[in-house]
Amino acid sequence: MNHIIEVEDLRKSYGSVVAVADISFYVEAGGLFAFLGPNGAGKTTTINVICTFLKPDAGRVSVNGYLLGRDDNAIRKSIGVVFQDNLLDNLLTVEENLRCRGALYGLSGKALTEAVKRAMAEVEITDLAKRPYGKLSGGQRRRCDIARALVNTPEILFLDEPTTGLDPQTRKLVWEIIRKLQREAGVTVFLTTHYMEEAADADYVIVIDNGKIAAKGRPTDLRERYAKDKLSLVYSNPEAVLAGLSALNIPHTKLAGRIIIPIKNTLDALPLIERFRPNISGFEVMLGTMDDAFIGITGKELRQ
């Protein structure tokens, strides 16, 4: 596939503090790319460089075929950015906000009107056009924020924690819109998120920590490498089960009427279930999650 973003040996420091230390990666066109890292890892600095908000100290960045530092205006026209914080004017209507943003891209007249109509239709907010932005619900504002990022018809959409603070139903709606943009418009999505289940749906994931790439791969690969499955036994005779596990030197934890045993894969649960069958009343095999993988990679939770 075409590499719509290419980053080579990117480096950025703030005084003596190295925020990004010579990292390299690429993003394939049309995919959902998740860029994860704990606070202070260098994630935001990397994104700000790619989006032309910061100048790098060293390295080469190409966005949609345009070279950072030479074609910055062309890069800005190729991307849309949805920030975590709301940036639209609370006193202006939705349509007025989008027209103001479109004008910043040089749109005017009929072209501006059509761009605003298209952006509102894509995120299903046409019926909100005349309402003040400040009077909208959180989910409605977030859809307007995405529309703002779509006014210039970007080929790459950067989403900085787009669903933080939204209720589950609204989060689902926002993701339906994002997936629709990918499917119908071929938009490439560059995502940062604190919800690991969102990252689990990505085509590719990179985890950055201490300014360096700590891990990368498909979500299934990262779970397999860094997260452990767990066998949960509901015991009828805890003493017998605990004694048996200790005799076999198998790590385990007793928790709320269950015994939790880490296993390499789900098939490893079968001999344990059979061995302790007389002393258990039930069991559950729990697959490793992206949260587990993230902690396995960085040693810390994403929400640190």
PDB file of C-alpha atoms in Angstrom:
ATOM      1  CA  MET A   1       0.000   0.000   0.000  1.00  0.00           C
ATOM      2  CA  ASN A   2       0.969   3.654  -0.458  1.00  0.00           C
ATOM      3  CA  HIS A   3       2.775   5.270   2.471  1.00  0.00           C
ATOM      4  CA  ILE A   4       0.847   8.511   2.970  1.00  0.00           C
ATOM      5  CA  ILE A   5       3.042   9.532   5.933  1.00  0.00           C
ATOM      6  CA  GLU A   6       6.749   8.714   6.227  1.00  0.00           C
ATOM      7  CA  VAL A   7       8.859   9.689   9.236  1.00  0.00           C
ATOM      8  CA  GLU A   8      12.598   9.052   9.169  1.00  0.00           C
ATOM      9  CA  ASP A   9      15.001   9.639  12.086  1.00  0.00           C
ATOM     10  CA  LEU A  10      12.817  12.350  13.601  1.00  0.00           C
ATOM     11  CA  ARG A  11      14.380  14.170  16.523  1.00  0.00           C
ATOM     12  CA  LYS A  12      13.079  17.028  18.661  1.00  0.00           C
ATOM     13  CA  SER A  13      14.427  18.436  21.921  1.00  0.00           C
ATOM     14  CA  TYR A  14      13.390  21.151  24.327  1.00  0.00           C
ATOM     15  CA  GLY A  15      16.669  22.430  25.682  1.00  0.00           C
ATOM     16  CA  SER A  16      18.423  19.456  27.270  1.00  0.00           C
ATOM     17  CA  VAL A  17      15.264  17.330  27.256  1.00  0.00           C
ATOM     18  CA  VAL A  18      14.996  14.971  24.282  1.00  0.00           C
ATOM     19  CA  ALA A  19      11.282  14.612  23.530  1.00  0.00           C
ATOM     20  CA  VAL A  20      11.621  12.519  20.366  1.00  0.00           C
ATOM     21  CA  ALA A  21      14.763  10.478  19.797  1.00  0.00           C
ATOM     22  CA  ASP A  22      15.366   9.560  16.143  1.00  0.00           C
ATOM     23  CA  ILE A  23      12.155   7.630  15.488  1.00  0.00           C
ATOM     24  CA  SER A  24      11.084   6.239  12.108  1.00  0.00           C
ATOM     25  CA  PHE A  25       7.716   4.863  10.967  1.00  0.00           C
ATOM     26  CA  TYR A  26       5.174   5.103   8.163  1.00  0.00           C
ATOM     27  CA  VAL A  27       1.396   5.212   7.822  1.00  0.00           C
ATOM     28  CA  GLU A  28      -0.444   3.399   5.027  1.00  0.00           C
ATOM     29  CA  ALA A  29      -3.064   5.293   3.052  1.00  0.00           C
ATOM     30  CA  GLY A  30      -6.694   4.627   3.889  1.00  0.00           C
ATOM     31  CA  GLY A  31      -5.998   2.853   7.170  1.00  0.00           C
ATOM     32  CA  LEU A  32      -6.605   3.512  10.846  1.00  0.00           C
ATOM     33  CA  PHE A  33      -3.267   4.123  12.545  1.00  0.00           C
ATOM     34  CA  ALA A  34      -3.082   4.299  16.354  1.00  0.00           C
ATOM     35  CA  PHE A  35      -0.226   6.219  17.985  1.00  0.00           C
ATOM     36  CA  LEU A  36      -0.106   5.488  21.709  1.00  0.00           C
ATOM     37  CA  GLY A  37       2.039   6.473  24.631  1.00  0.00           C
ATOM     38  CA  PRO A  38       1.892   7.526  28.284  1.00  0.00           C
ATOM     39  CA  ASN A  39       2.053  11.197  29.231  1.00  0.00           C
ATOM     40  CA  GLY A  40       5.434  12.695  28.388  1.00  0.00           C
ATOM     41  CA  ALA A  41       6.332   9.927  25.958  1.00  0.00           C
ATOM     42  CA  GLY A  42       6.803  12.252  22.965  1.00  0.00           C
ATOM     43  CA  LYS A  43       3.500  11.459  21.295  1.00  0.00           C
ATOM     44  CA  THR A  44       2.172  15.018  21.117  1.00  0.00           C
ATOM     45  CA  THR A  45       5.508  16.416  19.978  1.00  0.00           C
ATOM     46  CA  THR A  46       5.640  13.915  17.113  1.00  0.00           C
ATOM     47  CA  ILE A  47       2.125  14.770  15.983  1.00  0.00           C
ATOM     48  CA  ASN A  48       2.778  18.508  16.211  1.00  0.00           C
ATOM     49  CA  VAL A  49       5.820  18.114  13.993  1.00  0.00           C
ATOM     50  CA  ILE A  50       3.925  16.067  11.394  1.00  0.00           C
ATOM     51  CA  CYS A  51       1.124  18.652  11.370  1.00  0.00           C
ATOM     52  CA  THR A  52       3.668  21.498  10.822  1.00  0.00           C
ATOM     53  CA  PHE A  53       3.016  23.042  14.252  1.00  0.00           C
ATOM     54  CA  LEU A  54       6.630  22.435  15.375  1.00  0.00           C
ATOM     55  CA  LYS A  55       9.941  22.389  13.538  1.00  0.00           C
ATOM     56  CA  PRO A  56      12.030  19.252  14.081  1.00  0.00           C
ATOM     57  CA  ASP A  57      15.689  19.377  15.051  1.00  0.00           C
ATOM     58  CA  ALA A  58      16.532  16.603  12.600  1.00  0.00           C
ATOM     59  CA  GLY A  59      14.940  13.996  10.382  1.00  0.00           C
ATOM     60  CA  ARG A  60      12.739  13.808   7.322  1.00  0.00           C
ATOM     61  CA  VAL A  61       8.923  13.853   7.268  1.00  0.00           C
ATOM     62  CA  SER A  62       6.782  13.361   4.178  1.00  0.00           C
ATOM     63  CA  VAL A  63       3.002  13.839   4.258  1.00  0.00           C
ATOM     64  CA  ASN A  64       0.920  12.913   1.213  1.00  0.00           C
ATOM     65  CA  GLY A  65       4.012  13.276  -0.956  1.00  0.00           C
ATOM     66  CA  TYR A  66       4.888  16.719   0.430  1.00  0.00           C
ATOM     67  CA  LEU A  67       8.120  17.350   2.317  1.00  0.00           C
ATOM     68  CA  LEU A  68       7.986  18.961   5.746  1.00  0.00           C
ATOM     69  CA  GLY A  69       9.923  22.226   5.813  1.00  0.00           C
ATOM     70  CA  ARG A  70       9.519  22.740   2.070  1.00  0.00           C
ATOM     71  CA  ASP A  71       5.840  22.121   1.352  1.00  0.00           C
ATOM     72  CA  ASP A  72       4.231  23.045   4.674  1.00  0.00           C
ATOM     73  CA  ASN A  73       1.253  24.876   3.135  1.00  0.00           C
ATOM     74  CA  ALA A  74       0.481  21.872   0.935  1.00  0.00           C
ATOM     75  CA  ILE A  75       0.699  19.580   3.979  1.00  0.00           C
ATOM     76  CA  ARG A  76      -1.779  21.756   5.885  1.00  0.00           C
ATOM     77  CA  LYS A  77      -4.226  21.558   2.983  1.00  0.00           C
ATOM     78  CA  SER A  78      -3.919  17.740   3.010  1.00  0.00           C
ATOM     79  CA  ILE A  79      -4.745  17.245   6.686  1.00  0.00           C
ATOM     80  CA  GLY A  80      -7.555  17.875   9.139  1.00  0.00           C
ATOM     81  CA  VAL A  81      -7.001  17.891  12.890  1.00  0.00           C
ATOM     82  CA  VAL A  82      -9.559  17.224  15.625  1.00  0.00           C
ATOM     83  CA  PHE A  83      -8.068  18.401  18.882  1.00  0.00           C
ATOM     84  CA  GLN A  84      -9.040  17.051  22.285  1.00  0.00           C
ATOM     85  CA  ASP A  85     -10.296  20.482  23.335  1.00  0.00           C
ATOM     86  CA  ASN A  86     -13.146  22.249  21.570  1.00  0.00           C
ATOM     87  CA  LEU A  87     -11.856  25.181  19.516  1.00  0.00           C
ATOM     88  CA  LEU A  88     -14.963  26.571  17.849  1.00  0.00           C
ATOM     89  CA  ASP A  89     -16.644  29.820  18.918  1.00  0.00           C
ATOM     90  CA  ASN A  90     -19.482  29.207  21.371  1.00  0.00           C
ATOM     91  CA  LEU A  91     -21.410  32.309  20.243  1.00  0.00           C
ATOM     92  CA  LEU A  92     -21.393  31.561  16.518  1.00  0.00           C
ATOM     93  CA  THR A  93     -23.728  29.063  14.909  1.00  0.00           C
ATOM     94  CA  VAL A  94     -22.372  25.789  13.585  1.00  0.00           C
ATOM     95  CA  GLU A  95     -22.573  27.049  10.003  1.00  0.00           C
ATOM     96  CA  GLU A  96     -20.880  30.349  10.874  1.00  0.00           C
ATOM     97  CA  ASN A  97     -18.056  28.507  12.611  1.00  0.00           C
ATOM     98  CA  LEU A  98     -17.479  26.238   9.617  1.00  0.00           C
ATOM     99  CA  ARG A  99     -17.595  29.142   7.158  1.00  0.00           C
ATOM    100  CA  CYS A 100     -14.951  30.971   9.207  1.00  0.00           C
ATOM    101  CA  ARG A 101     -12.700  27.908   9.200  1.00  0.00           C
ATOM    102  CA  GLY A 102     -13.244  27.291   5.514  1.00  0.00           C
ATOM    103  CA  ALA A 103     -12.262  30.877   4.715  1.00  0.00           C
ATOM    104  CA  LEU A 104      -8.906  30.252   6.394  1.00  0.00           C
ATOM    105  CA  TYR A 105      -8.233  27.665   3.676  1.00  0.00           C
ATOM    106  CA  GLY A 106      -8.938  30.248   0.990  1.00  0.00           C
ATOM    107  CA  LEU A 107     -12.456  29.062   0.221  1.00  0.00           C
ATOM    108  CA  SER A 108     -15.071  31.654  -0.706  1.00  0.00           C
ATOM    109  CA  GLY A 109     -18.382  32.067  -2.461  1.00  0.00           C
ATOM    110  CA  LYS A 110     -20.058  28.974  -3.833  1.00  0.00           C
ATOM    111  CA  ALA A 111     -17.025  26.770  -3.110  1.00  0.00           C
ATOM    112  CA  LEU A 112     -17.147  27.700   0.579  1.00  0.00           C
ATOM    113  CA  THR A 113     -20.905  27.133   0.797  1.00  0.00           C
ATOM    114  CA  GLU A 114     -20.628  23.718  -0.832  1.00  0.00           C
ATOM    115  CA  ALA A 115     -17.682  22.726   1.390  1.00  0.00           C
ATOM    116  CA  VAL A 116     -19.603  23.623   4.549  1.00  0.00           C
ATOM    117  CA  LYS A 117     -22.719  21.756   3.385  1.00  0.00           C
ATOM    118  CA  ARG A 118     -20.664  18.684   2.514  1.00  0.00           C
ATOM    119  CA  ALA A 119     -18.810  18.678   5.849  1.00  0.00           C
ATOM    120  CA  MET A 120     -22.052  18.987   7.821  1.00  0.00           C
ATOM    121  CA  ALA A 121     -23.692  16.214   5.807  1.00  0.00           C
ATOM    122  CA  GLU A 122     -20.743  13.855   6.326  1.00  0.00           C
ATOM    123  CA  VAL A 123     -21.083  14.025  10.116  1.00  0.00           C
ATOM    124  CA  GLU A 124     -24.885  14.351  10.096  1.00  0.00           C
ATOM    125  CA  ILE A 125     -25.209  17.810  11.660  1.00  0.00           C
ATOM    126  CA  THR A 126     -27.072  19.629   8.864  1.00  0.00           C
ATOM    127  CA  ASP A 127     -30.047  20.087  11.203  1.00  0.00           C
ATOM    128  CA  LEU A 128     -27.759  21.887  13.691  1.00  0.00           C
ATOM    129  CA  ALA A 129     -26.499  24.469  11.177  1.00  0.00           C
ATOM    130  CA  LYS A 130     -28.313  27.471  12.704  1.00  0.00           C
ATOM    131  CA  ARG A 131     -27.779  26.555  16.350  1.00  0.00           C
ATOM    132  CA  PRO A 132     -25.065  28.238  18.456  1.00  0.00           C
ATOM    133  CA  TYR A 133     -22.122  25.910  19.008  1.00  0.00           C
ATOM    134  CA  GLY A 134     -22.104  26.675  22.735  1.00  0.00           C
ATOM    135  CA  LYS A 135     -25.673  25.386  23.125  1.00  0.00           C
ATOM    136  CA  LEU A 136     -24.906  21.909  21.790  1.00  0.00           C
ATOM    137  CA  SER A 137     -24.346  18.707  23.752  1.00  0.00           C
ATOM    138  CA  GLY A 138     -20.884  17.225  24.069  1.00  0.00           C
ATOM    139  CA  GLY A 139     -21.501  14.680  21.349  1.00  0.00           C
ATOM    140  CA  GLN A 140     -22.952  17.289  18.985  1.00  0.00           C
ATOM    141  CA  ARG A 141     -19.946  19.560  19.554  1.00  0.00           C
ATOM    142  CA  ARG A 142     -17.586  16.699  18.817  1.00  0.00           C
ATOM    143  CA  ARG A 143     -19.317  16.034  15.503  1.00  0.00           C
ATOM    144  CA  CYS A 144     -18.987  19.735  14.696  1.00  0.00           C
ATOM    145  CA  ASP A 145     -15.289  19.561  15.526  1.00  0.00           C
ATOM    146  CA  ILE A 146     -14.897  16.722  13.043  1.00  0.00           C
ATOM    147  CA  ALA A 147     -16.845  18.727  10.436  1.00  0.00           C
ATOM    148  CA  ARG A 148     -14.446  21.633  10.971  1.00  0.00           C
ATOM    149  CA  ALA A 149     -11.544  19.303  10.203  1.00  0.00           C
ATOM    150  CA  LEU A 150     -13.297  18.124   7.014  1.00  0.00           C
ATOM    151  CA  VAL A 151     -14.072  21.516   5.455  1.00  0.00           C
ATOM    152  CA  ASN A 152     -10.871  21.441   3.364  1.00  0.00           C
ATOM    153  CA  THR A 153     -11.510  17.830   2.221  1.00  0.00           C
ATOM    154  CA  PRO A 154      -8.388  16.375   3.899  1.00  0.00           C
ATOM    155  CA  GLU A 155      -6.830  13.090   2.891  1.00  0.00           C
ATOM    156  CA  ILE A 156      -5.502  12.540   6.417  1.00  0.00           C
ATOM    157  CA  LEU A 157      -7.531  13.096   9.589  1.00  0.00           C
ATOM    158  CA  PHE A 158      -5.651  13.451  12.884  1.00  0.00           C
ATOM    159  CA  LEU A 159      -7.820  12.597  15.894  1.00  0.00           C
ATOM    160  CA  ASP A 160      -6.421  13.549  19.308  1.00  0.00           C
ATOM    161  CA  GLU A 161      -8.469  11.560  21.837  1.00  0.00           C
ATOM    162  CA  PRO A 162     -11.680  12.264  19.891  1.00  0.00           C
ATOM    163  CA  THR A 163     -14.091  10.512  22.268  1.00  0.00           C
ATOM    164  CA  THR A 164     -12.670  11.465  25.671  1.00  0.00           C
ATOM    165  CA  GLY A 165     -15.483  12.438  28.039  1.00  0.00           C
ATOM    166  CA  LEU A 166     -18.272  11.200  25.785  1.00  0.00           C
ATOM    167  CA  ASP A 167     -20.866   8.668  26.890  1.00  0.00           C
ATOM    168  CA  PRO A 168     -20.677   5.178  25.306  1.00  0.00           C
ATOM    169  CA  GLN A 169     -23.592   5.766  22.924  1.00  0.00           C
ATOM    170  CA  THR A 170     -22.076   9.012  21.608  1.00  0.00           C
ATOM    171  CA  ARG A 171     -18.650   7.407  21.321  1.00  0.00           C
ATOM    172  CA  LYS A 172     -20.208   4.687  19.178  1.00  0.00           C
ATOM    173  CA  LEU A 173     -21.834   7.299  16.924  1.00  0.00           C
ATOM    174  CA  VAL A 174     -18.581   9.230  16.508  1.00  0.00           C
ATOM    175  CA  TRP A 175     -16.784   6.034  15.507  1.00  0.00           C
ATOM    176  CA  GLU A 176     -19.496   5.163  13.016  1.00  0.00           C
ATOM    177  CA  ILE A 177     -18.850   8.533  11.374  1.00  0.00           C
ATOM    178  CA  ILE A 178     -15.085   7.986  11.351  1.00  0.00           C
ATOM    179  CA  ARG A 179     -15.419   4.535   9.814  1.00  0.00           C
ATOM    180  CA  LYS A 180     -17.810   5.914   7.200  1.00  0.00           C
ATOM    181  CA  LEU A 181     -15.221   8.535   6.219  1.00  0.00           C
ATOM    182  CA  GLN A 182     -12.626   5.815   5.813  1.00  0.00           C
ATOM    183  CA  ARG A 183     -14.915   3.551   3.837  1.00  0.00           C
ATOM    184  CA  GLU A 184     -16.542   6.088   1.532  1.00  0.00           C
ATOM    185  CA  ALA A 185     -13.947   8.860   1.217  1.00  0.00           C
ATOM    186  CA  GLY A 186     -10.761   6.842   1.702  1.00  0.00           C
ATOM    187  CA  VAL A 187      -9.603   9.120   4.524  1.00  0.00           C
ATOM    188  CA  THR A 188      -6.514   7.984   6.444  1.00  0.00           C
ATOM    189  CA  VAL A 189      -7.048   8.260  10.215  1.00  0.00           C
ATOM    190  CA  PHE A 190      -4.158   8.978  12.598  1.00  0.00           C
ATOM    191  CA  LEU A 191      -5.480   8.339  16.113  1.00  0.00           C
ATOM    192  CA  THR A 192      -4.378   8.937  19.664  1.00  0.00           C
ATOM    193  CA  THR A 193      -6.689   7.615  22.357  1.00  0.00           C
ATOM    194  CA  HIS A 194      -6.964   6.682  26.018  1.00  0.00           C
ATOM    195  CA  TYR A 195      -9.526   3.998  25.199  1.00  0.00           C
ATOM    196  CA  MET A 196      -7.589   0.873  24.368  1.00  0.00           C
ATOM    197  CA  GLU A 197     -10.609  -0.835  22.811  1.00  0.00           C
ATOM    198  CA  GLU A 198     -10.460   1.880  20.128  1.00  0.00           C
ATOM    199  CA  ALA A 199      -6.795   1.135  19.481  1.00  0.00           C
ATOM    200  CA  ALA A 200      -7.670  -2.568  19.277  1.00  0.00           C
ATOM    201  CA  ASP A 201      -9.660  -1.816  16.110  1.00  0.00           C
ATOM    202  CA  ALA A 202      -6.728  -0.091  14.397  1.00  0.00           C
ATOM    203  CA  ASP A 203      -4.963  -1.528  11.367  1.00  0.00           C
ATOM    204  CA  TYR A 204      -1.575  -0.775  12.914  1.00  0.00           C
ATOM    205  CA  VAL A 205      -0.348   0.442  16.291  1.00  0.00           C
ATOM    206  CA  ILE A 206       2.833   2.172  17.412  1.00  0.00           C
ATOM    207  CA  VAL A 207       3.628   2.642  21.101  1.00  0.00           C
ATOM    208  CA  ILE A 208       6.081   5.406  21.923  1.00  0.00           C
ATOM    209  CA  ASP A 209       7.754   5.770  25.315  1.00  0.00           C
ATOM    210  CA  ASN A 210      10.576   8.046  26.466  1.00  0.00           C
ATOM    211  CA  GLY A 211      10.820   9.498  22.984  1.00  0.00           C
ATOM    212  CA  LYS A 212      11.448   6.149  21.317  1.00  0.00           C
ATOM    213  CA  ILE A 213       9.291   3.519  19.641  1.00  0.00           C
ATOM    214  CA  ALA A 214       8.754   0.816  22.253  1.00  0.00           C
ATOM    215  CA  ALA A 215       6.637  -1.525  20.113  1.00  0.00           C
ATOM    216  CA  LYS A 216       4.752  -1.637  16.834  1.00  0.00           C
ATOM    217  CA  GLY A 217       2.542  -4.032  14.948  1.00  0.00           C
ATOM    218  CA  ARG A 218      -1.041  -5.113  14.422  1.00  0.00           C
ATOM    219  CA  PRO A 219      -3.147  -5.156  17.603  1.00  0.00           C
ATOM    220  CA  THR A 220      -3.380  -8.961  17.500  1.00  0.00           C
ATOM    221  CA  ASP A 221       0.407  -9.239  17.252  1.00  0.00           C
ATOM    222  CA  LEU A 222       0.970  -6.876  20.191  1.00  0.00           C
ATOM    223  CA  ARG A 223      -1.531  -8.753  22.348  1.00  0.00           C
ATOM    224  CA  GLU A 224       0.163 -12.038  21.502  1.00  0.00           C
ATOM    225  CA  ARG A 225       3.635 -10.697  22.305  1.00  0.00           C
ATOM    226  CA  TYR A 226       2.969  -8.559  25.363  1.00  0.00           C
ATOM    227  CA  ALA A 227      -0.328  -9.635  26.949  1.00  0.00           C
ATOM    228  CA  LYS A 228      -1.056 -12.880  28.742  1.00  0.00           C
ATOM    229  CA  ASP A 229      -4.322 -14.783  28.691  1.00  0.00           C
ATOM    230  CA  LYS A 230      -5.787 -15.732  32.069  1.00  0.00           C
ATOM    231  CA  LEU A 231      -7.589 -18.785  33.369  1.00  0.00           C
ATOM    232  CA  SER A 232     -10.120 -18.042  36.092  1.00  0.00           C
ATOM    233  CA  LEU A 233     -11.146 -21.038  38.206  1.00  0.00           C
ATOM    234  CA  VAL A 234     -14.273 -20.981  40.366  1.00  0.00           C
ATOM    235  CA  TYR A 235     -13.269 -23.349  43.154  1.00  0.00           C
ATOM    236  CA  SER A 236     -15.276 -25.727  45.317  1.00  0.00           C
ATOM    237  CA  ASN A 237     -12.176 -26.877  47.227  1.00  0.00           C
ATOM    238  CA  PRO A 238      -9.726 -23.947  47.298  1.00  0.00           C
ATOM    239  CA  GLU A 239      -7.165 -25.692  49.492  1.00  0.00           C
ATOM    240  CA  ALA A 240      -6.735 -28.533  47.004  1.00  0.00           C
ATOM    241  CA  VAL A 241      -6.426 -26.179  44.031  1.00  0.00           C
ATOM    242  CA  LEU A 242      -3.974 -23.843  45.778  1.00  0.00           C
ATOM    243  CA  ALA A 243      -1.849 -26.750  47.002  1.00  0.00           C
ATOM    244  CA  GLY A 244      -1.766 -28.264  43.509  1.00  0.00           C
ATOM    245  CA  LEU A 245      -0.721 -24.995  41.871  1.00  0.00           C
ATOM    246  CA  SER A 246       1.990 -24.412  44.471  1.00  0.00           C
ATOM    247  CA  ALA A 247       3.334 -27.927  43.986  1.00  0.00           C
ATOM    248  CA  LEU A 248       3.602 -27.253  40.227  1.00  0.00           C
ATOM    249  CA  ASN A 249       5.166 -23.790  40.794  1.00  0.00           C
ATOM    250  CA  ILE A 250       2.403 -22.188  38.732  1.00  0.00           C
ATOM    251  CA  PRO A 251       1.882 -18.451  39.463  1.00  0.00           C
ATOM    252  CA  HIS A 252      -1.632 -17.674  40.639  1.00  0.00           C
ATOM    253  CA  THR A 253      -3.754 -15.168  42.524  1.00  0.00           C
ATOM    254  CA  LYS A 254      -6.751 -15.812  44.760  1.00  0.00           C
ATOM    255  CA  LEU A 255      -9.379 -13.136  44.211  1.00  0.00           C
ATOM    256  CA  ALA A 256     -13.071 -12.907  45.174  1.00  0.00           C
ATOM    257  CA  GLY A 257     -13.882 -16.608  45.137  1.00  0.00           C
ATOM    258  CA  ARG A 258     -11.711 -17.320  42.116  1.00  0.00           C
ATOM    259  CA  ILE A 259      -8.153 -18.327  41.380  1.00  0.00           C
ATOM    260  CA  ILE A 260      -6.543 -16.426  38.499  1.00  0.00           C
ATOM    261  CA  ILE A 261      -3.746 -18.151  36.569  1.00  0.00           C
ATOM    262  CA  PRO A 262      -1.760 -16.408  33.780  1.00  0.00           C
ATOM    263  CA  ILE A 263      -1.336 -18.652  30.716  1.00  0.00           C
ATOM    264  CA  LYS A 264       0.586 -18.253  27.449  1.00  0.00           C
ATOM    265  CA  ASN A 265      -2.415 -19.105  25.288  1.00  0.00           C
ATOM    266  CA  THR A 266      -5.934 -20.436  25.640  1.00  0.00           C
ATOM    267  CA  LEU A 267      -4.952 -24.056  24.900  1.00  0.00           C
ATOM    268  CA  ASP A 268      -2.736 -24.072  28.011  1.00  0.00           C
ATOM    269  CA  ALA A 269      -5.936 -23.856  30.063  1.00  0.00           C
ATOM    270  CA  LEU A 270      -7.117 -27.343  29.060  1.00  0.00           C
ATOM    271  CA  PRO A 271      -4.709 -29.494  31.132  1.00  0.00           C
ATOM    272  CA  LEU A 272      -5.219 -27.243  34.184  1.00  0.00           C
ATOM    273  CA  ILE A 273      -8.986 -27.486  33.918  1.00  0.00           C
ATOM    274  CA  GLU A 274      -8.774 -31.262  33.619  1.00  0.00           C
ATOM    275  CA  ARG A 275      -6.311 -31.572  36.505  1.00  0.00           C
ATOM    276  CA  PHE A 276      -8.455 -29.565  38.920  1.00  0.00           C
ATOM    277  CA  ARG A 277     -11.858 -30.667  37.620  1.00  0.00           C
ATOM    278  CA  PRO A 278     -12.858 -32.432  40.915  1.00  0.00           C
ATOM    279  CA  ASN A 279     -12.141 -29.254  42.911  1.00  0.00           C
ATOM    280  CA  ILE A 280     -13.724 -26.553  40.733  1.00  0.00           C
ATOM    281  CA  SER A 281     -17.302 -25.658  39.876  1.00  0.00           C
ATOM    282  CA  GLY A 282     -16.583 -23.489  36.833  1.00  0.00           C
ATOM    283  CA  PHE A 283     -13.949 -21.681  34.821  1.00  0.00           C
ATOM    284  CA  GLU A 284     -13.429 -18.811  32.384  1.00  0.00           C
ATOM    285  CA  VAL A 285     -10.612 -18.167  29.927  1.00  0.00           C
ATOM    286  CA  MET A 286      -9.946 -14.436  29.491  1.00  0.00           C
ATOM    287  CA  LEU A 287      -7.983 -13.240  26.486  1.00  0.00           C
ATOM    288  CA  GLY A 288      -5.221 -10.685  26.940  1.00  0.00           C
ATOM    289  CA  THR A 289      -6.328  -7.132  26.114  1.00  0.00           C
ATOM    290  CA  MET A 290      -4.653  -4.102  24.559  1.00  0.00           C
ATOM    291  CA  ASP A 291      -4.569  -2.611  28.060  1.00  0.00           C
ATOM    292  CA  ASP A 292      -2.523  -5.621  29.181  1.00  0.00           C
ATOM    293  CA  ALA A 293      -0.257  -5.269  26.143  1.00  0.00           C
ATOM    294  CA  PHE A 294       0.300  -1.558  26.800  1.00  0.00           C
ATOM    295  CA  ILE A 295       1.290  -2.229  30.402  1.00  0.00           C
ATOM    296  CA  GLY A 296       3.514  -5.077  29.223  1.00  0.00           C
ATOM    297  CA  ILE A 297       5.263  -2.719  26.790  1.00  0.00           C
ATOM    298  CA  THR A 298       5.641   0.398  28.929  1.00  0.00           C
ATOM    299  CA  GLY A 299       5.230  -0.883  32.477  1.00  0.00           C
ATOM    300  CA  LYS A 300       2.572   1.723  33.115  1.00  0.00           C
ATOM    301  CA  GLU A 301      -1.099   2.367  32.428  1.00  0.00           C
ATOM    302  CA  LEU A 302      -2.048   4.636  29.531  1.00  0.00           C
ATOM    303  CA  ARG A 303      -3.949   6.972  31.850  1.00  0.00           C
ATOM    304  CA  GLN A 304      -0.898   7.685  33.995  1.00  0.00           C
TER     305      GLN A 304
END
